[in-house]
Structures are given as structure tokens and as C-alpha cells.
Coordinates of C-alpha atoms and ligand atoms in Angstrom, one line a residue:
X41 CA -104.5 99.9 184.2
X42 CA -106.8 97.5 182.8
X43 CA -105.2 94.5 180.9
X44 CA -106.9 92.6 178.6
X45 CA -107.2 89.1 179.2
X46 CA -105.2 86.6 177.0
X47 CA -106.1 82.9 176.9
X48 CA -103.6 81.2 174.7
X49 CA -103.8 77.1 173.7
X50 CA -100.8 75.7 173.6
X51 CA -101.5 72.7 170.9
X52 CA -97.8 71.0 171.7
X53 CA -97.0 68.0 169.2
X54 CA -100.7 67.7 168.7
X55 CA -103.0 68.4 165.1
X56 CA -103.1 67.4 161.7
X57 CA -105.1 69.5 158.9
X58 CA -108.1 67.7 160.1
X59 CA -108.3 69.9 163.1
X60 CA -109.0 73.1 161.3
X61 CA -112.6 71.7 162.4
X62 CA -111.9 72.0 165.6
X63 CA -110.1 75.4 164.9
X64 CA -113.1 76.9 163.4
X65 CA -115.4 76.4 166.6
X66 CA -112.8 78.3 168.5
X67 CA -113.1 81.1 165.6
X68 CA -116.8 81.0 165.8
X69 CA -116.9 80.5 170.3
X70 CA -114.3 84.0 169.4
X71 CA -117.9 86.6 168.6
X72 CA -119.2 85.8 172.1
X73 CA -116.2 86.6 173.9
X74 CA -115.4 90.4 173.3
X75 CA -113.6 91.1 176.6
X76 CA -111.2 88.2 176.4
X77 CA -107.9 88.1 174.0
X78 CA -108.0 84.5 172.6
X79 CA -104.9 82.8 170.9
X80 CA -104.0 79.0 169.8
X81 CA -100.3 78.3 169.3
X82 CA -100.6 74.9 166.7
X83 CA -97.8 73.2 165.2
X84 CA -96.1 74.7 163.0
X85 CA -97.2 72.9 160.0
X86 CA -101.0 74.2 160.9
X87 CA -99.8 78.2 161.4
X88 CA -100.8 79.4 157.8
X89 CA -104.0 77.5 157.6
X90 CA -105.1 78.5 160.5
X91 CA -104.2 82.2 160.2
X92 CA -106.4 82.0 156.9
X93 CA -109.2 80.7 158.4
X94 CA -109.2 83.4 161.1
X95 CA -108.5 86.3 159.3
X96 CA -111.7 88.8 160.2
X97 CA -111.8 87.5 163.6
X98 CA -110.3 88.2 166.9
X99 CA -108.3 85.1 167.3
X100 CA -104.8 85.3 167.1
X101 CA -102.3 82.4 166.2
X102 CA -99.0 82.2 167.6
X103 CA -96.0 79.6 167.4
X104 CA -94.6 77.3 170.0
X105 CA -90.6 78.0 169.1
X106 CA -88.4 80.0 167.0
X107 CA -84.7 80.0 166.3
X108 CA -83.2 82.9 167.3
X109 CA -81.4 84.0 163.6
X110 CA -83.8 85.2 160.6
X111 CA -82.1 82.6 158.2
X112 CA -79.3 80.7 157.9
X113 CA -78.1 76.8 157.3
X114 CA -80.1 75.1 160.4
X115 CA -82.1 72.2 158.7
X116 CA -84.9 71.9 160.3
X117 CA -85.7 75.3 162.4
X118 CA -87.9 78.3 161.6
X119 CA -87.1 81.4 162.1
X120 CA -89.8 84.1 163.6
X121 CA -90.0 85.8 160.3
X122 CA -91.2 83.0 158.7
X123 CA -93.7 82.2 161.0
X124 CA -94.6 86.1 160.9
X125 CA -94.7 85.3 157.0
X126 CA -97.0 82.6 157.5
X127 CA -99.4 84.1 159.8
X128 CA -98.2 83.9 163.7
X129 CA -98.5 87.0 166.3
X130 CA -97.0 85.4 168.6
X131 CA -94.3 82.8 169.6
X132 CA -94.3 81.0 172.9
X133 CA -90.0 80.9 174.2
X134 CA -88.6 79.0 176.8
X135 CA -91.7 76.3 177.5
X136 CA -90.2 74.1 179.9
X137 CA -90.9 71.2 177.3
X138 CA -88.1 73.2 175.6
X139 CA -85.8 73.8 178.0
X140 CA -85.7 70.5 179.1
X141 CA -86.2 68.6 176.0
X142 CA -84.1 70.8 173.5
X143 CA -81.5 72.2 176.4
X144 CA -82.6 75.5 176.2
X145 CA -80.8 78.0 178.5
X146 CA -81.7 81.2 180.0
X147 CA -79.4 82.8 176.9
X148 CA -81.2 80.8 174.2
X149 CA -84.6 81.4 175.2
X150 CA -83.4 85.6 175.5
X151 CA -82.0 85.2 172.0
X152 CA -85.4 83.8 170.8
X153 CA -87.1 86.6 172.6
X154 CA -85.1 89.4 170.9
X155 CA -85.9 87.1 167.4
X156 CA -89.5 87.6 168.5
X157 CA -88.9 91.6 168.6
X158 CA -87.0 91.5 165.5
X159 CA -89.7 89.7 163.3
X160 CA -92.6 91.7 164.8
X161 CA -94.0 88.8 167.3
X162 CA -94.9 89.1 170.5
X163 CA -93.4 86.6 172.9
X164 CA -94.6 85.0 175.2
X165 CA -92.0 84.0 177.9
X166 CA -92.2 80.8 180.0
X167 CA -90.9 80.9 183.3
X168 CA -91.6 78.7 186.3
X169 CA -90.1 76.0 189.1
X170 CA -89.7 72.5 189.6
X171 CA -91.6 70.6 192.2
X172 CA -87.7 70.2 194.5
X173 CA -87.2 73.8 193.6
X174 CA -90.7 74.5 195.5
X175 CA -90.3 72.1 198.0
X176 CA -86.9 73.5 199.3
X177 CA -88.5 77.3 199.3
X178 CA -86.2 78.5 195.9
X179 CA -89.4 78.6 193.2
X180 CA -89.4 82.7 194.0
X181 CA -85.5 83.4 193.5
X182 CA -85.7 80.3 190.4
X183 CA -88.1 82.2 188.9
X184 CA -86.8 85.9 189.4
X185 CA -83.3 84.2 187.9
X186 CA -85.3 83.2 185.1
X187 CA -86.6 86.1 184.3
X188 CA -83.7 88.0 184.3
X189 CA -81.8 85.8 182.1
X190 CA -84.8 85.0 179.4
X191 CA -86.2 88.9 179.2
X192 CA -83.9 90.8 177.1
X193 CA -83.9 94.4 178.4
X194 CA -84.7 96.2 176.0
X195 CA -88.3 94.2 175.3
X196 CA -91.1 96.1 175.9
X197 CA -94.6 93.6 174.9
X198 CA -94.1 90.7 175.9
X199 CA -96.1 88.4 177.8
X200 CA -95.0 86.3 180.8
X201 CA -96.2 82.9 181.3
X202 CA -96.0 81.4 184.7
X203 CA -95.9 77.3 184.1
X204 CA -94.9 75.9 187.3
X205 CA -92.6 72.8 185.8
X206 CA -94.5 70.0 188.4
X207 CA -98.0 71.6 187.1
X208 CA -97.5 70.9 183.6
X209 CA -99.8 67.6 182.0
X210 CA -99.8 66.3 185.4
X211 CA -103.0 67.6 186.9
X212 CA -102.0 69.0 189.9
X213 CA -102.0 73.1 190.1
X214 CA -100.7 75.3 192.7
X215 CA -103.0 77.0 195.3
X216 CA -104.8 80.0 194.5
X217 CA -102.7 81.5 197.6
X218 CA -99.2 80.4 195.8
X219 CA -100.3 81.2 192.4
X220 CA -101.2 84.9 193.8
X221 CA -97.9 84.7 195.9
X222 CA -95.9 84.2 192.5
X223 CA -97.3 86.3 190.3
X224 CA -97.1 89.1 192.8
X225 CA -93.3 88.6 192.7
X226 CA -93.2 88.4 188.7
X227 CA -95.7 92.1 189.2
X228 CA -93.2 93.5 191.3
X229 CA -90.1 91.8 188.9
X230 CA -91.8 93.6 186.1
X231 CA -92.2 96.9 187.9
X232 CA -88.5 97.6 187.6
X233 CA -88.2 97.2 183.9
X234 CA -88.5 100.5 182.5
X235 CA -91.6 102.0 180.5
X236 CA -94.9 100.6 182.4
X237 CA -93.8 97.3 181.9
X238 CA -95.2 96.6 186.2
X239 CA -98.6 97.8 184.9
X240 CA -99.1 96.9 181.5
X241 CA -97.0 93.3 181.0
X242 CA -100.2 90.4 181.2
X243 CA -98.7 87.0 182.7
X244 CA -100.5 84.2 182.2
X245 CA -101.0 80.8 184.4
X246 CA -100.6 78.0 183.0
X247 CA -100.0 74.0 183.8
X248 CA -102.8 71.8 184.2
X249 CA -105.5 74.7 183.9
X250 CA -109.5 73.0 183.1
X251 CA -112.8 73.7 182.8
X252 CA -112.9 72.6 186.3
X253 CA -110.3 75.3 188.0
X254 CA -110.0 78.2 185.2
X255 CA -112.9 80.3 187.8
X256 CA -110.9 79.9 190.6
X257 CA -107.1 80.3 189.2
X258 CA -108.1 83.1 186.5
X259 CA -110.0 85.0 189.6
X260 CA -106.3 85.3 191.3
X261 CA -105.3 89.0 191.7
X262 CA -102.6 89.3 188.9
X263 CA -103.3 86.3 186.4
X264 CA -104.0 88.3 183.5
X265 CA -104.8 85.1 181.1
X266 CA -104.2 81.3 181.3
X267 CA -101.7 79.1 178.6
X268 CA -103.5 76.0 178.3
X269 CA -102.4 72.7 177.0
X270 CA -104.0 69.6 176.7
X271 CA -107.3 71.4 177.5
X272 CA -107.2 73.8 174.9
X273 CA -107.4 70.8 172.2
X274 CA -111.0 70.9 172.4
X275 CA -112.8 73.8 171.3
X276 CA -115.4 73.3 173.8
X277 CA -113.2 73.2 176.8
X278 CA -110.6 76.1 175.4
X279 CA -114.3 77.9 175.0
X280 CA -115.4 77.2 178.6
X281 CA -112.1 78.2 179.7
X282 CA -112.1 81.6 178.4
X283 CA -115.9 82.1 179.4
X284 CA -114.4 81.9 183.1
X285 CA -113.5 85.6 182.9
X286 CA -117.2 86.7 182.6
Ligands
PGA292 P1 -101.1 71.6 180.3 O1 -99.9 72.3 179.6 O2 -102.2 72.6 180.4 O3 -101.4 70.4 179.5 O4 -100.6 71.3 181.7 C1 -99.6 73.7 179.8 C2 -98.4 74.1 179.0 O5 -97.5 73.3 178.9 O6 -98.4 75.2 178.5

């Protein structure tokens, strides 16, 4: 089955309204791609602008977090309805900025995901090792584990992104090889959720992907899509990263 490719920017804590600029060039670098599923994930404050200004194109906006209730007294969260209210198709759960950062568990970040399902979003789940978790031969069984605790089981689209923790603003990447190795095992994870979850579920690379190594990484059998971070700032780059599935 042929999946379409999804490259999703993951803006972080970065963009004021004065980047709708640079949001537009994405919108308008959108027409030339066709073949290629293209997403940015701003901050929160950005979602409904954004969504505005790319109503009638193909690019999607998704969020970086939800909480995991619809409403309630929790100053300062958002739930995924509101973020579907304000534009989002998508909300990123369990980013390893999060997890670490914000304590996520396992639990939480399935909680979000079933918020995600509830509001109409599709989520995007982040999964992925730390470099002593590689180093000592675990990253497979780490990310299996993670997996099975963040993917509710009854979610059917979803997305799964692959962001080794060591990879992650630090401009080092897995090999092609390992990258292949891993997403093989998330294939073969997915194959045994029911519906055609093994053929039709995209998982996405991400951690330190560029202009420089998108051809190579996004060529791997199995990476259906990058989540890019810093590089996806620039419309230029986020453009020329995209471009590397032609
Ligand atoms: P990076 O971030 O591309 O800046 O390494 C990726 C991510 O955190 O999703």
C-alpha cells in the first residue's frame, strides 16, 4: 500500500505573529509539491492564524501538546478540542521535550492520544531511545515498550514518529542502516494492531533531519515522512526538505 508522505515542522517554543511571513512561503512552496503531505505544528498562540491563512491549500497545521480532558480547571492547558476549534489536524504527543521536560509517562502521553481521537485530531506519537539506551543494545525493546504504553488500542490513524532522544537539536542522526533497522521493528510492532494498521500507519523520522541528509534518511525503506525541528523554521529549508521525496 502506498502511503503518502508526511513532512511535519515542529516549530517548538519558536514564532511570533511576524512569522506568518515565513508561514506563507511554506503555503505557497505547498502547489509544487502534490505527492508530499506537508504540516507545521506552531505554538499554540499561532494555530488559528495560521489555519486561516492556509485554508484552500494542502498544508495542514497541527499542535505540539494537548491535555488529555476536553475542559476542566487546569490554568494554563488546552485541550484537543480547542485546538480542533482553532484550526489544528493534528497534535504531536509524547515529544521527548515533553516527556522529559513536563514528566510525561507512557500513561499520559496514551491519555493525550485518546484526547486526540476524541476531538477529531490525528496524533502523532513520539517514540524513540536515549543515546545509553542505544549504546547498551535496549533502543529496540525501549521503543517497543513505548509503543505499547503510548498507543491506545483502540486508535486506528495515528502517525508514529521515531525521534531518537540523542538525535534531537544535536546534529548527529542515526545511520541509514539503524534508522531502517528501527523502523522495520515499529513496521512489524504496527502489523499486530488490528485493522491494516502494519500497512497503512506512516512513521516519520525525525531528530536533526536537514537539507543536507533528508535524500538519504527519507530514501530509507519504511520512513514514510520526516518531523523536523529547527530546520523546518525556514520556509526555504522545510521546502528543500520536502522536495527530497521527488
Ligand atoms: P530537530 O528536532 O529537527 O531540531 O532535531 C526534531 C524534533 O524535536 O521533532
Amino acid at each position: 500500500m502506498a502511503r503518502r508522505p508526511l513532512v511535519a515542522g515542529n516549530w517548538k517554543m519558536h514564532g511570533l505573529q511576524s512569522a506568518s511571513g515565513e508561514f506563507d512561503k511554506i503555503v505557497a512552496g505547498a502547489r509544487s509539491l502534490p505527492g508530499v503531505e506537508l504540516m507545521v505544528c506552531p505554538p499554540a498562540t499561532l494555530i488559528a492564524g495560521f489555519a486561516a491563512a492556509a485554508r484552500g491549500s494542502s498544508v495542514l497545521i497541527g499542535a505540539q501538546d494537548c491535555h488529555a480532558l476536553a475542559s476542566g480547571a487546569y490554568t494554563g492547558d488546552i485541550s484537543a478540542e480547542m485546538l480542533k476549534d482553532a484550526g489544528a489536524a493534528a497534535v504531536i504527543v509524547g515529544h521527548s521535550e515533553r516527556r522529559h521536560y513536563h514528566g510525561e509517562t507512557d500513561a499520559t502521553v496514551r491519555a493525550k492520544a485518546l484526547a486526540a481521537k476524541r476531538a477529531g485530531l490525528l496524533a502523532i506519537v513520539c517514540v524513540g531511545e536515549t543515546r545509553a539506551e542505544r549504546d547498551t543494545g535496549r533502543a529496540a525493546a525501549v521503543v517497543r515498550a513505548a509503543l505499547d504504553g503510548s498507543v491506545p488500542d483502540d486508535l486506528v490513524d495515528f502517525v508514529v514518529a521515531y525521534e531518537p532522544v540523542w538525535a534531537i537539536g544535536t546534529g548527529l542522526t542515526p545511520t541509514p542502516a539503524d534508522v531502517g533497522d528501527m523502523h522495520r521493528v515499529i513496521r512489524e510492532w504496527l502489523g499486530s494492531r488490528p485493522g491494516k494498521a502494519g500497512e497503512r500507519t506512516r512513521i516519520l523520522y525525525g531528530g536533526s533531519v536537514t537539507t543536507a541528509n533528508a535524500k538519504e534518511l527519507l530514501a530509507v525503506d519504511n520512513v514514510d515522512g520526516a518531523l523536523v525541528g529547527g530546520a523546518s523554521l525556514k520556509a526555504q529549508d522545510f521546502l528543500a526538505i520536502a522536495r527530497a521525496y521527488r
